[in-house]
Short mmCIF file of C-alpha atoms and ligand atoms in Angstrom, two decimals:
data_model
loop_
_atom_site.label_atom_id
_atom_site.label_comp_id
_atom_site.label_asym_id
_atom_site.label_seq_id
_atom_site.Cartn_x
_atom_site.Cartn_y
_atom_site.Cartn_z
CA MET B 19 134.35 105.72 81.56
CA SER B 20 136.17 106.27 84.84
CA ASP B 21 135.99 103.42 87.34
CA ASN B 22 136.21 105.85 90.22
CA LEU B 23 132.76 105.93 91.78
CA ALA B 24 131.07 109.32 92.11
CA ILE B 25 130.32 108.47 95.73
CA ASN B 26 134.11 108.42 96.26
CA GLY B 27 134.67 111.69 94.39
CA GLY B 28 134.91 110.31 90.82
CA PRO B 29 133.02 111.68 87.78
CA LYS B 30 129.31 110.87 87.40
CA ALA B 31 128.26 108.22 84.89
CA ILE B 32 125.02 110.11 84.15
CA THR B 33 125.61 113.59 82.80
CA LEU B 34 122.61 114.16 80.51
CA LYS B 35 119.73 116.37 81.64
CA GLN B 36 116.92 114.02 82.69
CA GLU B 37 113.85 116.21 83.05
CA GLU B 38 112.49 115.79 79.49
CA ALA B 39 113.41 112.12 79.16
CA LEU B 40 111.59 111.31 82.42
CA ARG B 41 108.71 113.79 82.23
CA TRP B 42 105.25 112.25 82.68
CA PRO B 43 102.55 112.81 81.61
CA ILE B 44 103.57 114.08 78.19
CA LEU B 45 100.97 116.79 77.46
CA THR B 46 101.05 118.70 74.20
CA GLU B 47 99.15 121.44 72.47
CA GLU B 48 96.55 118.85 71.41
CA ASP B 49 95.69 118.23 75.08
CA GLU B 50 95.53 121.99 75.69
CA GLN B 51 93.22 122.50 72.71
CA ALA B 52 90.94 119.67 73.86
CA VAL B 53 90.59 121.24 77.31
CA LEU B 54 90.05 124.72 75.84
CA SER B 55 87.41 123.36 73.54
CA VAL B 56 85.43 121.94 76.50
CA MET B 57 85.75 125.28 78.31
CA ARG B 58 84.69 127.30 75.25
CA ARG B 59 81.65 125.07 74.79
CA ASN B 60 80.85 125.78 78.45
CA GLU B 61 80.77 122.06 79.18
CA THR B 62 82.99 121.89 82.26
CA SER B 63 80.37 119.82 84.13
CA LEU B 64 77.75 118.34 81.81
CA SER B 65 79.22 117.15 78.54
CA GLU B 66 79.40 114.26 76.12
CA GLU B 67 83.20 114.02 76.64
CA PRO B 68 83.08 111.18 79.24
CA MET B 69 80.62 109.20 77.08
CA LYS B 70 82.87 109.63 74.03
CA LEU B 71 85.78 108.38 76.10
CA GLU B 72 83.70 105.37 77.21
CA LYS B 73 83.02 104.43 73.61
CA GLU B 74 86.60 104.92 72.44
CA PHE B 75 88.14 103.09 75.40
CA ALA B 76 85.69 100.16 75.13
CA GLU B 77 86.55 99.88 71.43
CA TYR B 78 90.27 99.99 72.18
CA LEU B 79 89.90 97.21 74.75
CA GLY B 80 87.37 95.13 72.84
CA ALA B 81 84.87 95.39 75.71
CA ASP B 82 81.08 95.64 75.57
CA TYR B 83 80.47 98.34 78.16
CA ALA B 84 82.47 101.07 79.83
CA LEU B 85 81.40 103.56 82.48
CA ALA B 86 83.55 106.65 83.10
CA GLU B 87 84.01 107.27 86.81
CA ILE B 88 85.51 110.03 88.90
CA ASN B 89 88.55 107.82 89.66
CA GLY B 90 89.65 104.21 89.79
CA THR B 91 88.79 103.89 93.49
CA ALA B 92 85.18 104.85 92.76
CA ALA B 93 85.06 102.34 89.88
CA LEU B 94 86.25 99.55 92.20
CA TYR B 95 83.67 100.55 94.79
CA ALA B 96 80.97 100.48 92.09
CA ALA B 97 81.94 96.95 90.96
CA LEU B 98 81.76 95.60 94.52
CA PHE B 99 78.50 97.45 95.10
CA VAL B 100 76.97 95.93 91.95
CA LEU B 101 77.90 92.46 93.26
CA GLY B 102 76.06 93.27 96.48
CA ILE B 103 79.16 92.77 98.60
CA GLY B 104 78.79 93.78 102.24
CA PRO B 105 79.00 92.64 105.87
CA GLY B 106 79.56 88.91 106.26
CA ASP B 107 81.31 88.62 102.88
CA GLU B 108 85.01 88.10 102.18
CA VAL B 109 87.03 89.58 99.33
CA ILE B 110 90.50 88.34 98.42
CA SER B 111 93.17 90.87 97.44
CA PRO B 112 96.95 90.99 97.45
CA SER B 113 98.51 92.95 100.29
CA TYR B 114 101.24 94.10 97.94
CA THR B 115 99.24 96.82 96.11
CA TYR B 116 97.96 100.35 96.38
CA TRP B 117 95.37 100.73 99.14
CA ALA B 118 92.52 101.38 96.69
CA SER B 119 92.58 97.74 95.54
CA ALA B 120 91.29 96.65 98.97
CA MET B 121 89.73 99.58 100.77
CA PRO B 122 86.45 99.82 98.80
CA ALA B 123 85.57 96.25 99.93
CA ALA B 124 86.33 97.18 103.51
CA THR B 125 84.27 100.38 103.19
CA LEU B 126 81.32 98.27 102.09
CA GLY B 127 81.68 96.23 105.27
CA ALA B 128 83.30 93.10 103.78
CA LYS B 129 86.35 91.44 105.30
CA VAL B 130 89.44 91.65 103.15
CA ILE B 131 91.50 88.45 103.09
CA PHE B 132 95.04 89.11 101.92
CA CYS B 133 96.78 86.74 99.58
CA GLU B 134 100.42 86.11 98.64
CA VAL B 135 102.07 87.26 95.44
CA TYR B 136 104.66 85.44 93.33
CA PRO B 137 108.19 86.65 94.13
CA ASP B 138 109.04 87.13 90.46
CA SER B 139 105.97 88.64 88.73
CA LEU B 140 104.72 90.21 92.01
CA ASP B 141 101.17 89.22 90.97
CA LEU B 142 98.53 87.23 92.86
CA ASP B 143 99.68 83.71 93.77
CA VAL B 144 97.06 81.34 92.37
CA GLU B 145 97.71 78.52 94.87
CA ASP B 146 97.47 80.88 97.83
CA PHE B 147 94.27 82.37 96.38
CA LYS B 148 92.79 78.87 96.32
CA LYS B 149 93.79 78.30 99.96
CA LYS B 150 92.18 81.55 101.10
CA ILE B 151 88.72 80.70 99.70
CA THR B 152 85.95 80.08 102.27
CA PRO B 153 82.17 79.78 101.89
CA LYS B 154 82.06 83.55 102.55
CA THR B 155 84.34 84.51 99.63
CA LYS B 156 82.42 86.63 97.12
CA ALA B 157 85.12 88.25 94.99
CA VAL B 158 88.81 88.20 94.16
CA ILE B 159 90.78 91.24 93.00
CA PRO B 160 93.76 90.28 90.89
CA VAL B 161 95.98 93.36 90.48
CA HIS B 162 98.09 93.48 87.29
CA LEU B 163 100.90 94.99 89.31
CA TRP B 164 103.24 97.44 87.58
CA GLY B 165 101.66 96.32 84.27
CA VAL B 166 102.18 92.55 84.45
CA PRO B 167 98.93 90.65 83.71
CA CYS B 168 98.00 88.05 86.34
CA GLU B 169 97.49 84.39 85.36
CA MET B 170 93.86 85.07 84.48
CA ASP B 171 92.79 81.67 83.09
CA GLU B 172 93.73 79.93 86.33
CA ILE B 173 92.20 82.67 88.49
CA ILE B 174 88.95 82.70 86.51
CA ASN B 175 88.72 78.91 86.55
CA ILE B 176 89.06 78.72 90.32
CA ALA B 177 86.68 81.62 90.75
CA ARG B 178 84.00 80.04 88.50
CA ASN B 179 84.24 76.72 90.37
CA ASN B 180 83.70 78.52 93.66
CA ASN B 181 81.06 81.06 92.54
CA ILE B 182 83.41 83.97 93.10
CA ALA B 183 83.39 87.16 91.02
CA VAL B 184 86.62 88.40 89.44
CA ILE B 185 87.35 92.15 89.54
CA GLU B 186 90.52 92.90 87.61
CA ASP B 187 92.40 95.85 89.02
CA ALA B 188 93.94 97.01 85.73
CA CYS B 189 94.90 100.44 87.04
CA HIS B 190 98.58 99.72 86.17
CA ALA B 191 97.91 97.86 82.95
CA HIS B 192 96.35 99.96 80.18
CA GLY B 193 97.14 98.13 76.95
CA ALA B 194 98.64 94.99 78.53
CA GLU B 195 97.48 91.66 77.07
CA TYR B 196 96.85 88.17 78.34
CA LYS B 197 96.63 85.52 75.60
CA GLY B 198 95.91 88.24 73.05
CA ARG B 199 93.13 89.89 75.03
CA LYS B 200 93.42 93.23 76.78
CA THR B 201 93.58 93.21 80.56
CA GLY B 202 90.43 94.67 82.07
CA THR B 203 88.21 92.62 79.72
CA LEU B 204 88.85 89.18 81.17
CA GLY B 205 87.07 89.14 84.53
CA ASP B 206 83.52 90.13 85.51
CA PHE B 207 84.78 93.70 85.84
CA GLY B 208 87.88 95.57 84.77
CA ILE B 209 88.92 98.69 86.62
CA PHE B 210 91.15 101.45 85.29
CA SER B 211 92.57 104.68 86.69
CA PHE B 212 93.48 107.71 84.58
CA GLN B 213 95.32 109.47 87.41
CA ALA B 214 98.23 111.52 86.06
CA SER B 215 100.99 108.98 86.76
CA LYS B 216 99.20 106.16 84.93
CA ASN B 217 100.04 104.90 81.43
CA LEU B 218 96.83 106.50 80.19
CA PRO B 219 96.96 109.79 82.07
CA GLY B 220 93.96 112.10 82.16
CA GLY B 221 94.89 113.94 85.36
CA GLU B 222 92.19 112.17 87.37
CA GLY B 223 89.45 109.76 86.33
CA GLY B 224 88.62 106.09 86.08
CA MET B 225 86.66 103.51 84.12
CA LEU B 226 84.57 100.47 84.95
CA ILE B 227 84.52 97.79 82.24
CA THR B 228 82.01 94.98 82.04
CA ASN B 229 80.37 92.74 79.48
CA ASN B 230 77.20 92.47 81.57
CA ARG B 231 74.53 95.07 80.75
CA ASP B 232 72.76 94.80 84.10
CA HIS B 233 76.05 95.34 85.90
CA LEU B 234 76.52 98.47 83.83
CA TYR B 235 73.03 99.70 84.69
CA LYS B 236 73.46 99.12 88.41
CA ALA B 237 76.84 100.86 88.48
CA THR B 238 75.25 103.76 86.57
CA THR B 239 72.42 103.96 89.10
CA LEU B 240 74.93 104.07 91.97
CA GLY B 241 76.75 107.17 90.82
CA HIS B 242 75.25 108.78 87.71
CA TYR B 243 71.74 109.91 88.63
CA ARG B 244 71.13 111.84 85.41
CA ARG B 245 72.00 108.82 83.29
CA ALA B 246 69.81 106.52 85.40
CA ALA B 247 66.83 108.34 83.86
CA GLY B 248 67.35 106.57 80.55
CA LEU B 249 67.54 103.04 82.04
CA PRO B 250 64.76 100.45 82.49
CA GLU B 251 62.23 101.20 85.27
CA GLU B 252 63.96 98.95 87.79
CA TYR B 253 66.88 101.42 87.71
CA SER B 254 65.32 104.69 86.50
CA LYS B 255 63.04 104.84 89.54
CA TYR B 256 66.16 105.98 91.43
CA GLN B 257 66.96 108.84 89.05
CA HIS B 258 66.11 111.52 91.62
CA THR B 259 68.17 109.98 94.39
CA CYS B 260 70.57 107.56 92.66
CA LEU B 261 71.88 104.89 95.02
CA GLY B 262 74.22 107.04 96.97
CA PHE B 263 77.13 108.66 95.11
CA LYS B 264 78.10 111.07 92.40
CA HIS B 265 80.81 109.37 90.39
CA ARG B 266 80.64 111.48 87.21
CA MET B 267 84.01 111.98 85.51
CA SER B 268 85.08 115.56 84.87
CA PRO B 269 84.79 116.45 81.15
CA LEU B 270 88.11 118.30 81.26
CA HIS B 271 89.87 115.14 82.39
CA ALA B 272 87.90 113.05 79.90
CA ALA B 273 89.06 115.39 77.12
CA ILE B 274 92.73 114.90 78.08
CA THR B 275 92.28 111.13 78.42
CA ARG B 276 90.74 110.97 74.91
CA VAL B 277 93.78 112.70 73.42
CA GLN B 278 96.17 110.52 75.38
CA LEU B 279 94.39 107.33 74.27
CA LYS B 280 95.48 108.02 70.67
CA THR B 281 99.15 107.53 71.62
CA LEU B 282 98.81 104.95 74.41
CA ASP B 283 100.31 102.06 72.41
CA GLU B 284 103.11 104.19 71.02
CA LYS B 285 104.01 105.52 74.46
CA ASN B 286 103.83 102.05 76.01
CA SER B 287 106.29 100.80 73.42
CA ILE B 288 108.75 103.66 73.98
CA ARG B 289 108.83 102.74 77.67
CA LYS B 290 109.20 99.05 76.83
CA ASN B 291 112.09 99.54 74.39
CA ASN B 292 114.04 101.77 76.74
CA ILE B 293 113.37 99.78 79.91
CA GLU B 294 114.11 96.39 78.37
CA LYS B 295 117.45 97.65 77.03
CA LEU B 296 118.38 98.56 80.60
CA LEU B 297 117.00 95.33 82.11
CA LYS B 298 118.92 93.16 79.60
CA ALA B 299 122.10 94.89 80.66
CA ILE B 300 121.58 94.71 84.40
CA GLU B 301 120.37 91.13 84.22
CA GLU B 302 124.03 90.24 83.61
CA LEU B 303 125.08 91.81 86.92
CA PRO B 304 125.12 89.84 90.17
CA GLY B 305 122.24 90.28 92.61
CA PHE B 306 119.62 91.38 90.04
CA HIS B 307 116.64 89.16 89.29
CA ILE B 308 114.75 90.36 86.24
CA TYR B 309 111.30 88.97 85.52
CA TRP B 310 110.55 88.17 81.87
CA PRO B 311 106.92 87.10 81.48
CA PRO B 312 106.02 83.97 79.45
CA PRO B 313 104.97 84.45 75.79
CA HIS B 314 101.22 84.52 76.53
CA ILE B 315 101.72 87.66 78.60
CA ASN B 316 102.36 91.00 76.93
CA ARG B 317 103.13 93.32 79.76
CA VAL B 318 103.33 97.13 79.85
CA TYR B 319 105.51 99.12 82.22
CA TYR B 320 103.69 101.34 84.66
CA GLU B 321 106.70 101.28 86.93
CA ASN B 322 110.07 99.74 86.30
CA ASP B 323 110.69 97.69 89.43
CA VAL B 324 113.45 95.15 89.78
CA VAL B 325 114.38 92.69 92.49
CA TYR B 326 117.89 93.10 93.88
CA ARG B 327 119.33 90.78 96.52
CA GLY B 328 122.18 92.40 98.43
CA GLU B 329 122.91 89.14 100.26
CA GLU B 330 124.25 87.75 96.96
CA THR B 331 126.69 90.62 96.36
CA GLY B 332 127.64 91.81 99.84
CA ILE B 333 126.32 95.28 98.93
CA PRO B 334 122.98 96.01 100.68
CA ILE B 335 120.22 97.58 98.61
CA GLU B 336 120.47 100.91 100.48
CA ARG B 337 124.20 101.14 99.74
CA LEU B 338 123.66 100.30 96.05
CA ILE B 339 120.96 102.97 95.80
CA GLU B 340 123.25 105.60 97.39
CA THR B 341 126.02 104.61 94.95
CA LEU B 342 123.69 104.86 91.94
CA LYS B 343 122.26 108.18 93.13
CA ALA B 344 125.76 109.62 93.41
CA GLU B 345 126.25 108.58 89.77
CA GLY B 346 123.20 110.70 88.91
CA ALA B 347 120.60 107.90 88.70
CA ILE B 348 117.08 108.47 89.93
CA VAL B 349 116.42 105.23 91.81
CA ARG B 350 114.65 104.40 95.05
CA ARG B 351 113.48 101.58 97.26
CA ASP B 352 109.96 100.69 96.21
CA ARG B 353 108.61 99.30 99.42
CA TYR B 354 104.82 99.16 99.37
CA PRO B 355 103.28 99.86 102.76
CA LEU B 356 101.85 96.30 102.89
CA LEU B 357 98.12 96.48 103.49
CA HIS B 358 97.92 93.60 105.98
CA GLN B 359 100.38 95.54 108.14
CA GLN B 360 98.36 98.75 108.20
CA PRO B 361 96.48 99.78 111.39
CA TYR B 362 93.10 99.75 109.62
CA PHE B 363 93.40 96.07 108.74
CA ILE B 364 95.24 95.01 111.92
CA GLU B 365 92.33 96.51 113.91
CA ARG B 366 90.06 94.26 111.84
CA GLY B 367 91.95 91.03 112.38
CA SER B 368 94.88 91.00 109.92
CA ASN B 369 98.09 89.52 111.30
CA PRO B 370 101.09 91.65 110.21
CA GLU B 371 103.32 88.53 110.47
CA ASP B 372 101.33 86.73 107.75
CA LEU B 373 102.37 86.51 104.08
CA PRO B 374 106.09 85.64 104.38
CA VAL B 375 106.71 85.72 100.62
CA THR B 376 105.15 89.17 100.24
CA ARG B 377 107.06 90.54 103.24
CA GLU B 378 110.36 89.12 102.03
CA ILE B 379 110.09 90.36 98.46
CA ASN B 380 109.01 93.81 99.59
CA GLU B 381 112.50 94.24 101.11
CA HIS B 382 114.19 93.66 97.76
CA VAL B 383 112.39 95.84 95.25
CA MET B 384 114.00 98.84 93.62
CA ALA B 385 112.26 101.32 91.31
CA LEU B 386 114.16 102.62 88.28
CA PRO B 387 112.89 105.27 85.82
CA THR B 388 110.53 104.36 82.96
CA PHE B 389 112.24 106.65 80.38
CA PRO B 390 108.97 107.68 78.68
CA GLY B 391 110.58 110.47 76.63
CA ASP B 392 114.08 109.13 76.18
CA ASP B 393 115.61 108.74 72.72
CA GLY B 394 117.81 105.97 74.09
CA ARG B 395 120.78 108.09 75.15
CA LEU B 396 119.84 108.39 78.83
CA VAL B 397 119.27 104.65 79.14
CA GLU B 398 122.81 104.08 77.83
CA GLN B 399 124.16 106.28 80.62
CA TYR B 400 122.10 104.42 83.19
CA ILE B 401 123.55 101.13 81.93
CA GLY B 402 127.00 102.65 82.45
CA ALA B 403 126.07 103.69 85.99
CA PHE B 404 124.85 100.20 86.92
CA ILE B 405 127.94 98.52 85.46
CA LYS B 406 130.19 100.94 87.32
CA ALA B 407 128.35 100.45 90.61
CA ALA B 408 128.47 96.65 90.20
CA ARG B 409 132.27 96.74 90.09
CA THR B 410 132.10 97.26 93.86
CA PHE B 411 130.38 93.89 94.37
C1 PLP F 5 96.55 99.28 91.85
C2 PLP F 5 95.65 100.49 91.94
N1 PLP F 5 94.35 100.30 92.13
C3 PLP F 5 93.50 101.32 92.21
C4 PLP F 5 93.91 102.62 92.08
C5 PLP F 5 92.92 103.73 92.27
O1 PLP F 5 92.87 104.63 91.21
P1 PLP F 5 92.56 106.18 91.46
O2 PLP F 5 93.81 106.80 92.00
O3 PLP F 5 92.18 106.68 90.12
O4 PLP F 5 91.43 106.26 92.42
C6 PLP F 5 95.26 102.87 91.87
C7 PLP F 5 95.73 104.26 91.71
O5 PLP F 5 96.77 104.71 92.01
C8 PLP F 5 96.18 101.78 91.82
O6 PLP F 5 97.49 101.98 91.67
#
């Protein structure tokens, strides 16, 4: 391989076509047939498809109850609604996450208290969670960010001792495990998204998981008026109004999600094999800090984010990314718009200067591809590109 960087006019390290190796979701004729079948049965609105998905996904997870929702955001809203969270209450969430982890609590009138994350796993910092608890705290939302399960035993212990509910945001973590149990089954609620980019992609859709039957009934009554009819009187009396929303999942999306569920584990392991080959190689290069979870955590890869510290190599992250892009790599800064720095939360009392660890780490994260359809050849070329770029350090 030539040492002459592509950014300086040398040959590119990555020459393979990338579209197929990086394509996501991977939809096949089986997905097409499943959608066609729903259409031909004239079940594009009312159908058993979402209920079948509930049963299959609950079985996969080892959970008692699952409720298919229109998306993950709606499922999170439903969990908070079931807990009766509203004005005067506080809910703890990381700031380093997608907005839907925190906004449903704010929409219900609660105050969101943002919490630090660990600089290596990027998950909720247990000590900071403990510090943020007040008598008003009603729930905590650990987010299994990018597919890394949070330290659930510690979080649940603290929550139980303080009468706080645990809502796992498992939207990045379909199939991940914590001490042998699937994420999404550990807290009072588990929340999943089936949006097209997710590891279990249905196009759009979501799922609420709980082991509490009354919680299931109340969530059903919130957003599934037809299904409320079959519940005990305390809930069924609302069947003609429900409690305010229509959260029914589209049968077409449920049909795709059901097909995709059959290959979830296999697809998770293709990502894992490819990504970990790359991470093992770049771990040897200066400036990169790769997080390997402890043995009790079996992560999945929703995104492939790594921490790179330009101050250790003299090459700033932007410059490294430009160098890698010139080599043909698809890489980018992965800076989350931190929630405590957004106008909505600043207007409601958040201080954008808070959370120094979260702010610092957010400047050092780089997203690399997940190689979901790669037979291993593209990853090899990426390793070559990183090694070549690192020669400039
Ligand atoms: C961490 C996290 N929570 C919640 C959601 C909400 O899911 P949905 O997009 O299905 O509403 C997402 C989706 O992107 C997410 O990434």
